[in-house]
């Protein structure tokens, strides 16, 4: 993978500019700085390796050389998108999920930001915002996808099991550029329908643990346990507690797992 193979593979998409790095700290850091300096809409930062890849709350995201897909996409939310910004993580998750389905896999979205295959984490999403006063000027959507086996972190460093597309397929997956093309094509399509019920329905259908008991941790509050019902129109998670009362979990520092 290099600048020219990515450029060539993505040629038919209407993207902004492209920056490619053999190695970088974090593609999100690069994209945040670039967005603040005026990067065009749908500009893309891709790296073969990240040495300081980040998850939420500064957790680490493992991106060793030659085996993973790590990129950040800059979005300028136009007037049509602004009322639906809370759905951005769904937009990203659905795009990854669609690309996995295209490979014949059955992906699930562990709300809010993980993609599971065979119940194991295969991809993660980190969305960050460049503010202009109290308006979101740009969003940076960072995605990390484990493509080859070598991208899976050592088990002892994980709180949740991980896998790769190669493991899930039982064979070598398509080139990373091709997977990137499929994710971005899906994202550009879904972005047109950001405010639609279709997006919420498709997102909800892909949720892991639907109808099951889950435990959700939000910040330092005691965990909330309930049956996972689905999504609210803004993408918040809806649970039902033992007394049939609805509980709405908004985004933020959230960790979800099955109780069993
Ligand atoms: C995430 O955070 O899952 C968001 C990951 C986003 C990574 C992309 S790569 C491109 C862009 N540039 C960046 O610097 N970041 C974005 P979170 O839900 O907080 O999960 C982090 C946790 O996932 C870690 O604490 C590990 O336990 C686990 N983890 C780390 N690397 C992993 C990997 N390659 N595969 C599966 N799990 C991993």
CSV table of C-alpha atoms and ligand atoms in Angstrom, one decimal:
chain,number,residue,atom,x,y,z
A,1,UNK,CA,0.0,0.0,0.0
A,2,UNK,CA,1.3,3.5,-0.9
A,3,UNK,CA,0.1,6.9,-1.9
A,4,UNK,CA,-0.2,5.9,-5.6
A,5,UNK,CA,-2.1,2.6,-5.1
A,6,UNK,CA,-4.6,4.3,-2.8
A,7,UNK,CA,-5.1,7.2,-5.1
A,8,UNK,CA,-5.6,4.8,-8.1
A,9,UNK,CA,-8.0,2.6,-6.2
A,10,UNK,CA,-10.1,5.5,-4.9
A,11,UNK,CA,-10.1,7.4,-8.2
A,12,UNK,CA,-13.8,7.0,-8.9
A,13,UNK,CA,-14.9,8.5,-5.5
A,14,UNK,CA,-15.3,12.2,-5.1
A,15,UNK,CA,-12.9,12.7,-2.2
A,16,UNK,CA,-10.9,15.7,-1.0
A,17,UNK,CA,-7.1,15.4,-0.8
A,18,UNK,CA,-5.1,12.4,0.4
A,19,UNK,CA,-2.1,12.2,2.8
A,20,UNK,CA,-0.4,8.8,3.1
A,21,UNK,CA,2.3,7.8,5.7
A,22,UNK,CA,4.3,4.7,5.9
A,23,UNK,CA,4.4,5.4,9.6
A,24,UNK,CA,2.7,8.1,11.8
A,25,UNK,CA,1.8,8.7,15.4
A,26,UNK,CA,-2.0,8.8,14.9
A,27,UNK,CA,-3.9,9.5,11.7
A,28,UNK,CA,-6.5,11.3,13.8
A,29,UNK,CA,-3.9,13.8,15.1
A,30,UNK,CA,-2.8,14.5,11.6
A,31,UNK,CA,-6.4,14.8,10.4
A,32,UNK,CA,-7.4,17.1,13.3
A,33,UNK,CA,-4.5,19.5,12.5
A,34,UNK,CA,-5.2,19.3,8.8
A,35,UNK,CA,-9.0,20.0,9.3
A,36,UNK,CA,-8.1,23.0,11.5
A,37,UNK,CA,-5.9,24.3,8.7
A,38,UNK,CA,-8.7,24.0,6.2
A,39,UNK,CA,-8.6,20.5,4.6
A,40,UNK,CA,-11.4,20.1,2.0
A,41,UNK,CA,-14.4,17.9,2.8
A,42,UNK,CA,-13.7,14.1,2.6
A,43,UNK,CA,-10.0,14.5,2.8
A,44,UNK,CA,-8.3,11.4,4.0
A,45,UNK,CA,-5.2,10.4,6.0
A,46,UNK,CA,-4.0,6.8,5.7
A,47,UNK,CA,-1.1,5.1,7.4
A,48,UNK,CA,0.5,1.7,7.1
A,49,UNK,CA,1.6,1.9,10.8
A,50,UNK,CA,0.6,4.0,13.8
A,51,UNK,CA,3.0,4.3,16.7
A,52,UNK,CA,0.6,6.3,18.9
A,53,UNK,CA,-2.8,5.0,17.6
A,54,UNK,CA,-5.5,6.1,19.9
A,55,UNK,CA,-8.9,4.7,21.1
A,56,UNK,CA,-11.3,6.6,23.3
A,57,UNK,CA,-10.1,8.1,26.6
A,58,UNK,CA,-6.5,7.8,25.2
A,59,UNK,CA,-6.6,4.0,25.2
A,60,UNK,CA,-4.1,2.6,22.8
A,61,UNK,CA,-5.0,1.3,19.3
A,62,UNK,CA,-2.6,-1.3,18.0
A,63,UNK,CA,-1.6,-0.8,14.3
A,64,UNK,CA,1.5,-2.7,13.3
A,65,UNK,CA,3.1,-2.3,9.9
A,66,UNK,CA,1.7,-4.1,6.9
A,67,UNK,CA,-1.4,-5.7,8.4
A,68,UNK,CA,-4.0,-3.2,9.3
A,69,UNK,CA,-6.1,-0.5,7.8
A,70,UNK,CA,-5.9,2.8,9.8
A,71,UNK,CA,-7.3,6.0,8.4
A,72,UNK,CA,-9.1,9.2,9.3
A,73,UNK,CA,-11.7,10.9,7.1
A,74,UNK,CA,-12.5,14.6,7.5
A,75,UNK,CA,-16.2,15.6,7.2
A,76,UNK,CA,-17.6,19.1,6.9
A,77,UNK,CA,-21.1,18.8,8.2
A,78,UNK,CA,-23.3,20.9,5.9
A,79,UNK,CA,-26.6,22.3,6.9
A,80,UNK,CA,-28.4,19.0,6.0
A,81,UNK,CA,-26.1,17.0,8.3
A,82,UNK,CA,-26.0,19.3,11.3
A,83,UNK,CA,-29.2,18.1,12.9
A,84,UNK,CA,-27.9,14.5,12.7
A,85,UNK,CA,-24.3,14.7,14.0
A,86,UNK,CA,-25.0,12.3,16.8
A,87,UNK,CA,-25.6,9.6,14.1
A,88,UNK,CA,-22.0,10.0,12.8
A,89,UNK,CA,-20.7,6.9,14.7
A,90,UNK,CA,-23.6,4.9,13.2
A,91,UNK,CA,-22.6,6.2,9.7
A,92,UNK,CA,-19.1,5.0,10.3
A,93,UNK,CA,-20.0,1.7,11.9
A,94,UNK,CA,-22.5,0.8,9.1
A,95,UNK,CA,-19.9,1.6,6.5
A,96,UNK,CA,-17.5,-0.8,8.0
A,97,UNK,CA,-20.2,-3.4,8.5
A,98,UNK,CA,-21.4,-3.1,4.9
A,99,UNK,CA,-17.9,-3.7,3.6
A,100,UNK,CA,-17.5,-6.8,5.9
A,101,UNK,CA,-20.9,-8.1,4.6
A,102,UNK,CA,-19.6,-7.6,1.1
A,103,UNK,CA,-16.9,-10.1,1.9
A,104,UNK,CA,-19.5,-12.7,3.0
A,105,UNK,CA,-19.0,-12.0,6.7
A,106,UNK,CA,-21.6,-11.3,9.4
A,107,UNK,CA,-20.6,-8.2,11.2
A,108,UNK,CA,-22.3,-6.8,14.3
A,109,UNK,CA,-22.0,-3.4,15.8
A,110,UNK,CA,-21.2,-3.3,19.5
A,111,UNK,CA,-22.7,0.1,20.4
A,112,UNK,CA,-21.3,2.6,20.1
A,113,UNK,CA,-18.1,2.1,18.2
A,114,UNK,CA,-16.9,-1.4,17.8
A,115,UNK,CA,-17.4,-3.9,14.9
A,116,UNK,CA,-17.5,-7.5,16.0
A,117,UNK,CA,-17.2,-10.6,13.8
A,118,UNK,CA,-17.8,-14.0,15.5
A,119,UNK,CA,-18.2,-12.0,18.7
A,120,UNK,CA,-14.7,-10.5,18.5
A,121,UNK,CA,-13.5,-7.0,17.9
A,122,UNK,CA,-12.4,-6.5,14.3
A,123,UNK,CA,-12.6,-2.7,14.0
A,124,UNK,CA,-12.9,0.4,16.2
A,125,UNK,CA,-14.0,4.0,15.5
A,126,UNK,CA,-12.8,7.2,17.1
A,127,UNK,CA,-14.7,10.4,16.2
A,128,UNK,CA,-13.3,13.8,17.1
A,129,UNK,CA,-14.4,17.3,16.4
A,130,UNK,CA,-12.8,20.5,15.4
A,131,UNK,CA,-14.8,23.3,16.9
A,132,UNK,CA,-15.4,26.8,15.7
A,133,UNK,CA,-16.9,28.5,18.8
A,134,UNK,CA,-19.7,26.2,19.7
A,135,UNK,CA,-20.3,24.9,16.2
A,136,UNK,CA,-18.7,21.7,14.8
A,137,UNK,CA,-16.5,23.0,12.0
A,138,UNK,CA,-15.2,19.5,11.0
A,139,UNK,CA,-15.5,15.9,12.2
A,140,UNK,CA,-12.6,13.5,12.0
A,141,UNK,CA,-13.8,9.9,11.7
A,142,UNK,CA,-10.9,7.6,12.6
A,143,UNK,CA,-11.2,3.9,11.7
A,144,UNK,CA,-8.9,1.0,12.6
A,145,UNK,CA,-9.6,-2.4,10.9
A,146,UNK,CA,-7.7,-5.6,11.6
A,147,UNK,CA,-7.1,-7.0,8.2
A,148,UNK,CA,-4.4,-9.6,8.4
A,149,UNK,CA,-3.7,-11.8,11.5
A,150,UNK,CA,-0.6,-9.8,12.4
A,151,UNK,CA,-2.8,-6.8,13.3
A,152,UNK,CA,-4.4,-8.5,16.3
A,153,UNK,CA,-2.9,-7.2,19.6
A,154,UNK,CA,-1.5,-9.7,22.2
A,155,UNK,CA,-4.5,-11.2,24.1
A,156,UNK,CA,-3.1,-10.0,27.5
A,157,UNK,CA,-3.4,-6.3,26.4
A,158,UNK,CA,-7.1,-6.7,25.6
A,159,UNK,CA,-10.3,-6.4,27.7
A,160,UNK,CA,-12.4,-7.8,24.9
A,161,UNK,CA,-11.4,-10.6,22.4
A,162,UNK,CA,-10.1,-9.5,19.0
A,163,UNK,CA,-9.9,-11.0,15.5
A,164,UNK,CA,-9.0,-10.0,11.9
A,165,UNK,CA,-10.7,-10.2,8.5
A,166,UNK,CA,-8.1,-12.9,7.6
A,167,UNK,CA,-9.1,-15.0,10.6
A,168,UNK,CA,-12.8,-14.5,10.0
A,169,UNK,CA,-12.6,-15.4,6.3
A,170,UNK,CA,-10.1,-18.3,6.8
A,171,UNK,CA,-8.2,-16.9,3.8
A,172,UNK,CA,-6.3,-13.8,2.8
A,173,UNK,CA,-8.7,-10.8,2.4
A,174,UNK,CA,-8.7,-8.4,-0.5
A,175,UNK,CA,-6.0,-5.7,-0.6
A,176,UNK,CA,-6.3,-3.0,2.0
A,177,UNK,CA,-6.9,-0.3,-0.7
A,178,UNK,CA,-9.9,-2.3,-1.9
A,179,UNK,CA,-11.4,-2.6,1.6
A,180,UNK,CA,-10.9,1.1,2.0
A,181,UNK,CA,-12.7,1.8,-1.2
A,182,UNK,CA,-15.7,-0.3,-0.1
A,183,UNK,CA,-15.9,1.4,3.3
A,184,UNK,CA,-15.7,4.9,1.8
A,185,UNK,CA,-18.2,4.1,-1.0
A,186,UNK,CA,-20.7,2.9,1.7
A,187,UNK,CA,-20.0,6.0,3.8
A,188,UNK,CA,-20.6,8.4,0.9
A,189,UNK,CA,-23.9,6.6,0.2
A,190,UNK,CA,-25.1,6.6,3.8
A,191,UNK,CA,-24.1,10.2,4.3
A,192,UNK,CA,-26.8,11.1,1.7
A,193,UNK,CA,-29.3,9.4,4.0
A,194,UNK,CA,-27.9,10.6,7.3
A,195,UNK,CA,-31.3,11.9,8.5
A,196,UNK,CA,-33.4,9.0,7.2
A,197,UNK,CA,-35.1,6.2,9.1
A,198,UNK,CA,-33.2,3.8,6.9
A,199,UNK,CA,-30.0,4.6,8.6
A,200,UNK,CA,-31.3,4.0,12.1
A,201,UNK,CA,-33.1,0.8,11.0
A,202,UNK,CA,-30.0,-0.6,9.3
A,203,UNK,CA,-27.8,0.4,12.3
A,204,UNK,CA,-30.3,-1.2,14.7
A,205,UNK,CA,-30.5,-4.4,12.7
A,206,UNK,CA,-26.7,-4.7,13.0
A,207,UNK,CA,-26.5,-4.2,16.7
A,208,UNK,CA,-24.9,-7.0,18.8
A,209,UNK,CA,-26.7,-8.4,21.8
A,210,UNK,CA,-30.2,-7.2,20.8
A,211,UNK,CA,-32.8,-8.8,23.0
A,212,UNK,CA,-30.0,-9.9,25.4
A,213,UNK,CA,-29.1,-8.7,28.9
A,214,UNK,CA,-26.2,-6.3,28.8
A,215,UNK,CA,-24.2,-4.2,31.2
A,216,UNK,CA,-23.3,-0.6,30.3
A,217,UNK,CA,-20.8,1.4,32.1
A,218,UNK,CA,-20.9,5.2,31.7
A,219,UNK,CA,-18.0,7.1,33.2
A,220,UNK,CA,-17.6,6.4,36.9
A,221,UNK,CA,-21.3,5.7,37.5
A,222,UNK,CA,-22.4,2.2,38.7
A,223,UNK,CA,-23.1,0.0,35.7
A,224,UNK,CA,-26.6,-0.2,34.3
A,225,UNK,CA,-28.0,-3.6,33.5
A,226,UNK,CA,-30.9,-4.3,31.2
A,227,UNK,CA,-32.2,-5.9,28.0
A,228,UNK,CA,-30.9,-4.2,24.9
A,229,UNK,CA,-33.9,-3.1,22.9
A,230,UNK,CA,-32.6,-0.8,20.1
A,231,UNK,CA,-31.8,2.8,19.2
A,232,UNK,CA,-33.4,6.1,19.6
A,233,UNK,CA,-33.7,8.4,16.6
A,234,UNK,CA,-30.5,10.2,17.6
A,235,UNK,CA,-28.6,7.0,17.9
A,236,UNK,CA,-28.7,6.7,21.7
A,237,UNK,CA,-29.1,3.1,23.0
A,238,UNK,CA,-32.4,1.9,24.5
A,239,UNK,CA,-32.5,-0.7,27.3
A,240,UNK,CA,-35.3,-2.1,29.4
A,241,UNK,CA,-34.7,-2.7,33.1
A,242,UNK,CA,-36.2,-5.5,35.2
A,243,UNK,CA,-39.4,-3.4,35.8
A,244,UNK,CA,-40.0,-2.8,32.1
A,245,UNK,CA,-38.8,0.8,32.4
A,246,UNK,CA,-36.9,2.2,29.3
A,247,UNK,CA,-33.4,3.4,30.0
A,248,UNK,CA,-31.8,5.7,27.4
A,249,UNK,CA,-28.0,5.6,27.2
A,250,UNK,CA,-26.4,8.6,25.5
A,251,UNK,CA,-23.0,8.7,23.9
A,252,UNK,CA,-19.9,9.5,25.9
A,253,UNK,CA,-17.6,7.3,27.9
A,254,UNK,CA,-19.6,4.1,27.4
A,255,UNK,CA,-18.5,0.5,27.7
A,256,UNK,CA,-21.0,-2.2,26.8
A,257,UNK,CA,-20.8,-6.0,27.4
A,258,UNK,CA,-23.1,-9.0,27.7
A,259,UNK,CA,-23.9,-10.0,31.2
A,260,UNK,CA,-23.4,-13.7,30.5
B,1,LIG,C1,-11.6,2.2,19.7
B,1,LIG,O1,-11.4,2.7,21.0
B,1,LIG,O2,-12.0,1.1,19.4
B,1,LIG,C2,-11.3,3.3,18.6
B,1,LIG,C3,-10.1,2.9,17.8
B,1,LIG,C4,-9.9,3.8,16.7
B,1,LIG,C5,-8.6,3.6,15.9
B,1,LIG,C6,-8.4,4.4,14.7
B,1,LIG,S1,-7.1,3.9,13.8
B,1,LIG,C7,-7.2,5.4,12.8
B,1,LIG,C8,-7.4,6.5,13.8
B,1,LIG,N1,-6.2,7.0,14.4
B,1,LIG,C9,-6.2,6.8,15.7
B,1,LIG,O3,-5.2,7.2,16.4
B,1,LIG,N2,-7.3,6.2,16.1
B,1,LIG,C10,-8.2,5.9,15.0
B,1,LIG,P1,-11.9,2.0,22.3
B,1,LIG,O4,-13.3,1.6,22.2
B,1,LIG,O5,-11.5,2.9,23.4
B,1,LIG,O6,-11.0,0.7,22.3
B,1,LIG,C11,-9.7,0.7,22.6
B,1,LIG,C12,-9.4,-0.7,23.2
B,1,LIG,O7,-9.4,-1.7,22.1
B,1,LIG,C13,-7.9,-0.8,23.7
B,1,LIG,O8,-7.9,-0.4,25.1
B,1,LIG,C14,-7.6,-2.3,23.5
B,1,LIG,O9,-8.1,-3.1,24.6
B,1,LIG,C15,-8.4,-2.7,22.3
B,1,LIG,N3,-7.5,-2.7,21.1
B,1,LIG,C16,-6.4,-2.0,20.8
B,1,LIG,N4,-6.0,-2.2,19.5
B,1,LIG,C17,-6.8,-3.2,19.0
B,1,LIG,C18,-6.9,-3.8,17.8
B,1,LIG,N5,-6.0,-3.6,16.8
B,1,LIG,N6,-7.9,-4.8,17.6
B,1,LIG,C19,-8.8,-5.0,18.6
B,1,LIG,N7,-8.8,-4.4,19.8
B,1,LIG,C20,-7.8,-3.5,20.0
